[in-house]
Coordinates of C-alpha atoms in Angstrom, one line a residue:
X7 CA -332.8 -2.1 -134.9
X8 CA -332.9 1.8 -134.5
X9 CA -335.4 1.6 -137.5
X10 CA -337.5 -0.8 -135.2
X11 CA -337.5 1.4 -132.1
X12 CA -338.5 4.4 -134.1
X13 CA -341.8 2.4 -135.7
X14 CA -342.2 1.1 -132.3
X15 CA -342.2 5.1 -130.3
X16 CA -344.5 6.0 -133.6
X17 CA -346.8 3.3 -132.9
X18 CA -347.4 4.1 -129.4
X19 CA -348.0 7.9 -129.8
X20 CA -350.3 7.3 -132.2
X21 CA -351.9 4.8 -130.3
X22 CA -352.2 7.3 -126.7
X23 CA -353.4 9.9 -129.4
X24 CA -356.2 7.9 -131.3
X25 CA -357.1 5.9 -127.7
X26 CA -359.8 8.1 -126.6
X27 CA -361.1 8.8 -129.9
X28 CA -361.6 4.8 -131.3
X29 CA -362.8 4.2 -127.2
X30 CA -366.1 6.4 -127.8
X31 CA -368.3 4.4 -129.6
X32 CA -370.7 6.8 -131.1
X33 CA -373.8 5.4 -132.4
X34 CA -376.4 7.7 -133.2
X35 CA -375.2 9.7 -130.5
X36 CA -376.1 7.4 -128.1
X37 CA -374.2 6.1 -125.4
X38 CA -374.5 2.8 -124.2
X39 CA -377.1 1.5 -121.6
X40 CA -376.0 2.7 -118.2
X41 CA -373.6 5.2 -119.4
X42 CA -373.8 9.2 -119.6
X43 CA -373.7 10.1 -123.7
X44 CA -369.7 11.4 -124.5
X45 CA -369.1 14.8 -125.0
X46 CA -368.3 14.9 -128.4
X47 CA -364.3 14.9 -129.1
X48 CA -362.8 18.3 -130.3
X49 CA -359.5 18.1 -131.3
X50 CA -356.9 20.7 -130.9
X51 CA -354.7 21.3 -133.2
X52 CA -351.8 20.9 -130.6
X53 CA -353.6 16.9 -130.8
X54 CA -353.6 17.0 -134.8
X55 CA -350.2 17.9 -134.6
X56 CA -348.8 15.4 -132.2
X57 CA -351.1 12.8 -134.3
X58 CA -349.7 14.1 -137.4
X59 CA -346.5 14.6 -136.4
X60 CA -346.5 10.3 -134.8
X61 CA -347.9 9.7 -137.9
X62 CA -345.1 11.2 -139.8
X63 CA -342.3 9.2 -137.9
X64 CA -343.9 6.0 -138.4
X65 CA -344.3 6.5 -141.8
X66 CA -340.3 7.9 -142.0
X67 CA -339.9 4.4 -140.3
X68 CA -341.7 2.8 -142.9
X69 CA -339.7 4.0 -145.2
X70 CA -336.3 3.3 -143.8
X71 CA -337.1 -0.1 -143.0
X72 CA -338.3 -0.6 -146.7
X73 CA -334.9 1.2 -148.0
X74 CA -333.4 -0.8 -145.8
X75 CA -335.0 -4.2 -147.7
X76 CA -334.4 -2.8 -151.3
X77 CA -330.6 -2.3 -150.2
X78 CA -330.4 -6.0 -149.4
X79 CA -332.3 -7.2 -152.4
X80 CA -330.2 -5.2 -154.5
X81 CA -327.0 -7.0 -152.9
X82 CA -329.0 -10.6 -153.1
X83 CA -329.6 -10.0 -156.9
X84 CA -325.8 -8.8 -157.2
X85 CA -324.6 -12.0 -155.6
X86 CA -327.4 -13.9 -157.5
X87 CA -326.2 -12.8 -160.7
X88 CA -322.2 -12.9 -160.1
X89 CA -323.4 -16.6 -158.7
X90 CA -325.2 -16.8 -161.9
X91 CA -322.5 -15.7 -164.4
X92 CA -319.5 -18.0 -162.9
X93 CA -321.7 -21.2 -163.2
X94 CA -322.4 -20.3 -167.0
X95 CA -318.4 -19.5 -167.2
X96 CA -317.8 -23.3 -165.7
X97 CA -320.8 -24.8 -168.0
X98 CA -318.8 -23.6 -170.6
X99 CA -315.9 -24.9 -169.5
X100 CA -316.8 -28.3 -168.7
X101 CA -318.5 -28.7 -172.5
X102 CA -315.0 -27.2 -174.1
X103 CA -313.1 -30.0 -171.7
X104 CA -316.3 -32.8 -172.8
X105 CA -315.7 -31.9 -176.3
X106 CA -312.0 -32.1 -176.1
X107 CA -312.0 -35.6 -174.1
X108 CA -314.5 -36.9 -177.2
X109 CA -312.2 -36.2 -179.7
X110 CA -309.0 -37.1 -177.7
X111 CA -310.9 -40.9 -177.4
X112 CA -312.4 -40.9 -180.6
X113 CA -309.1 -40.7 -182.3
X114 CA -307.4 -42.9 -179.9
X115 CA -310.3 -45.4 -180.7
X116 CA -309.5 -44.8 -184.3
X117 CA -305.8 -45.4 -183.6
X118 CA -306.8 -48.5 -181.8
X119 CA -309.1 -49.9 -184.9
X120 CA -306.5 -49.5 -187.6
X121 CA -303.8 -51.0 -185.4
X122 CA -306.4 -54.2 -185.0
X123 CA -307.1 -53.8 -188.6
X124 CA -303.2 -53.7 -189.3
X125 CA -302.5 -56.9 -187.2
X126 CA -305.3 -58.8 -188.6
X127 CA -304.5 -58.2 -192.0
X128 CA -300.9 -58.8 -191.2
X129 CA -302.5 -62.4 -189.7
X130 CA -304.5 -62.7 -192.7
X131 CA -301.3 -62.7 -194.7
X132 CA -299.5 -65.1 -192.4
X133 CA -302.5 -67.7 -192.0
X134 CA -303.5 -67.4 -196.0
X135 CA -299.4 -68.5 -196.6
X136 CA -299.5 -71.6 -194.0
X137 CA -301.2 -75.0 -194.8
X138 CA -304.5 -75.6 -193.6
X139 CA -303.8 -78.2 -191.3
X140 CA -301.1 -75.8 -189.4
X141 CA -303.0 -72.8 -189.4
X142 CA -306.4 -75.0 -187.8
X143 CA -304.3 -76.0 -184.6
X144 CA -303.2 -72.4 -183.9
X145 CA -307.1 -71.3 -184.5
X146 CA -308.4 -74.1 -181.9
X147 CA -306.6 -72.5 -179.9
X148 CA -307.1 -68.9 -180.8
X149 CA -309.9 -66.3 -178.8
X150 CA -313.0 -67.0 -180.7
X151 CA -313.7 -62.9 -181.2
X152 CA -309.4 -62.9 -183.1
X153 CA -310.8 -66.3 -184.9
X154 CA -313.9 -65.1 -186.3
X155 CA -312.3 -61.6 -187.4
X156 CA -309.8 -63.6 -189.1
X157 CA -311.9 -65.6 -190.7
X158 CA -314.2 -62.4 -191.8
X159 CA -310.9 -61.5 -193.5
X160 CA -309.6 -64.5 -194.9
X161 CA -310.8 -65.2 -198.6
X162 CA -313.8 -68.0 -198.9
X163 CA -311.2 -70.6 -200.2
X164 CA -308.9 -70.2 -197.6
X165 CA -311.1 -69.9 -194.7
X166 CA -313.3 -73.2 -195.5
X167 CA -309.7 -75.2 -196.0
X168 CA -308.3 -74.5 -192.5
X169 CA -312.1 -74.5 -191.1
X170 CA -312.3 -78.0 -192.0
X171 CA -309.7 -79.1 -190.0
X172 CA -310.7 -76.7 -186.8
X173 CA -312.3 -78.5 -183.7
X174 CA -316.1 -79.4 -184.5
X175 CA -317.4 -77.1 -181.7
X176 CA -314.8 -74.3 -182.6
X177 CA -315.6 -74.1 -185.8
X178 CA -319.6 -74.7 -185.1
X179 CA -319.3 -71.6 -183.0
X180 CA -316.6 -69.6 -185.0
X181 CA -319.4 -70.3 -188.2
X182 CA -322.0 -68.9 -186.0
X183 CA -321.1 -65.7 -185.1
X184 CA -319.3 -64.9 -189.0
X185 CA -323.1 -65.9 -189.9
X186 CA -324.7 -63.3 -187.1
X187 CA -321.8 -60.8 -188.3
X188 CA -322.8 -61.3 -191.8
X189 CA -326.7 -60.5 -191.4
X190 CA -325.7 -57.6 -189.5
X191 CA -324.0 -56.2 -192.4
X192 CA -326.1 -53.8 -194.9
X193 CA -327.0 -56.3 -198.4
X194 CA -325.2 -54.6 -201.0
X195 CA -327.2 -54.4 -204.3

């Protein structure tokens, strides 16, 4: 605010001091129609001072008011980069916490598979031991995603016994999806 008064006092001396000067309009040294020619303008040095010196404060104005603008840009780039540094810090937090969760559910995924792995081959056991007949009622009633990775498990022999006695439709579907799990799988040569 004091920095605007100060361009604004500089401003108007300078303007009271150059007034006369930029209001003659010499042209040739003629004045204009209906007018007496100017008597030329001598300056004083008294005048060059005052214009000098109004020059000088506006330009110390200036210059405060510009100090004043690099101060605060110094203190936005400050904040800018302290703003700048703790989102890089949390960045690199949140991909240490990302990587941690992936491996925290990729091994309890890999827990989960060999426990399903574990219980089917325990159920491969248990159905390869019963008769076909008995092992085909508790399939026609089994989940038909447990019933086909049973039957992915059980040996050839086995499977087709108790799939022979399985529900037509069960065992239509159950055939299906070993078939689309099968052409899935890469050949091996």
């Amino acid at each position: 605010m004091k920095a605007m008064r100060v361009v604004m006092v500089g401003m108007l001396i300078c303007w009271s001091l150059w007034a006369p000067v930029l209001a003659a309009d010499p042209q040739d040294g003629e004045a204009p129609e209906g007018q007496e020619a100017a008597a030329p303008v001598v300056e004083t040095p008294e005048i060059l001072f005052r214009g000098l010196e109004a020059k000088r404060i506006a330009l110390e104005a200036r210059a405060e008011a510009i100090r004043l603008e690099e101060k605060k840009l110094k203190e936005l780039k400050a904040e800018l980069d302290a703003t700048r540094e703790t989102l890089e810090t949390l960045r690199r937090q949140i991909e240490t916490s990302l990587s941690r969760l992936e491996a925290k559910e990729k091994a309890v995924n890999e827990a989960q598979r060999l426990e399903e792995e574990k219980k089917i081959k325990q159920l491969v056991k248990l159905y390869s031991s019963m008769k076909p007949k008995q092992a085909a009622a508790i399939v026609d009633s089994m989940d038909i995603v447990i019933a086909e990775r049973l039957f992915m498990n059980l040996k050839g022999d086995v499977a087709g016994k108790i799939l022979a006695y399985v529900a037509k439709d069960k065992a239509a579907r159950i055939s299906e999806r070993l078939a689309e799990t099968l052409a899935d799988l890469p050949e091996v040569k």
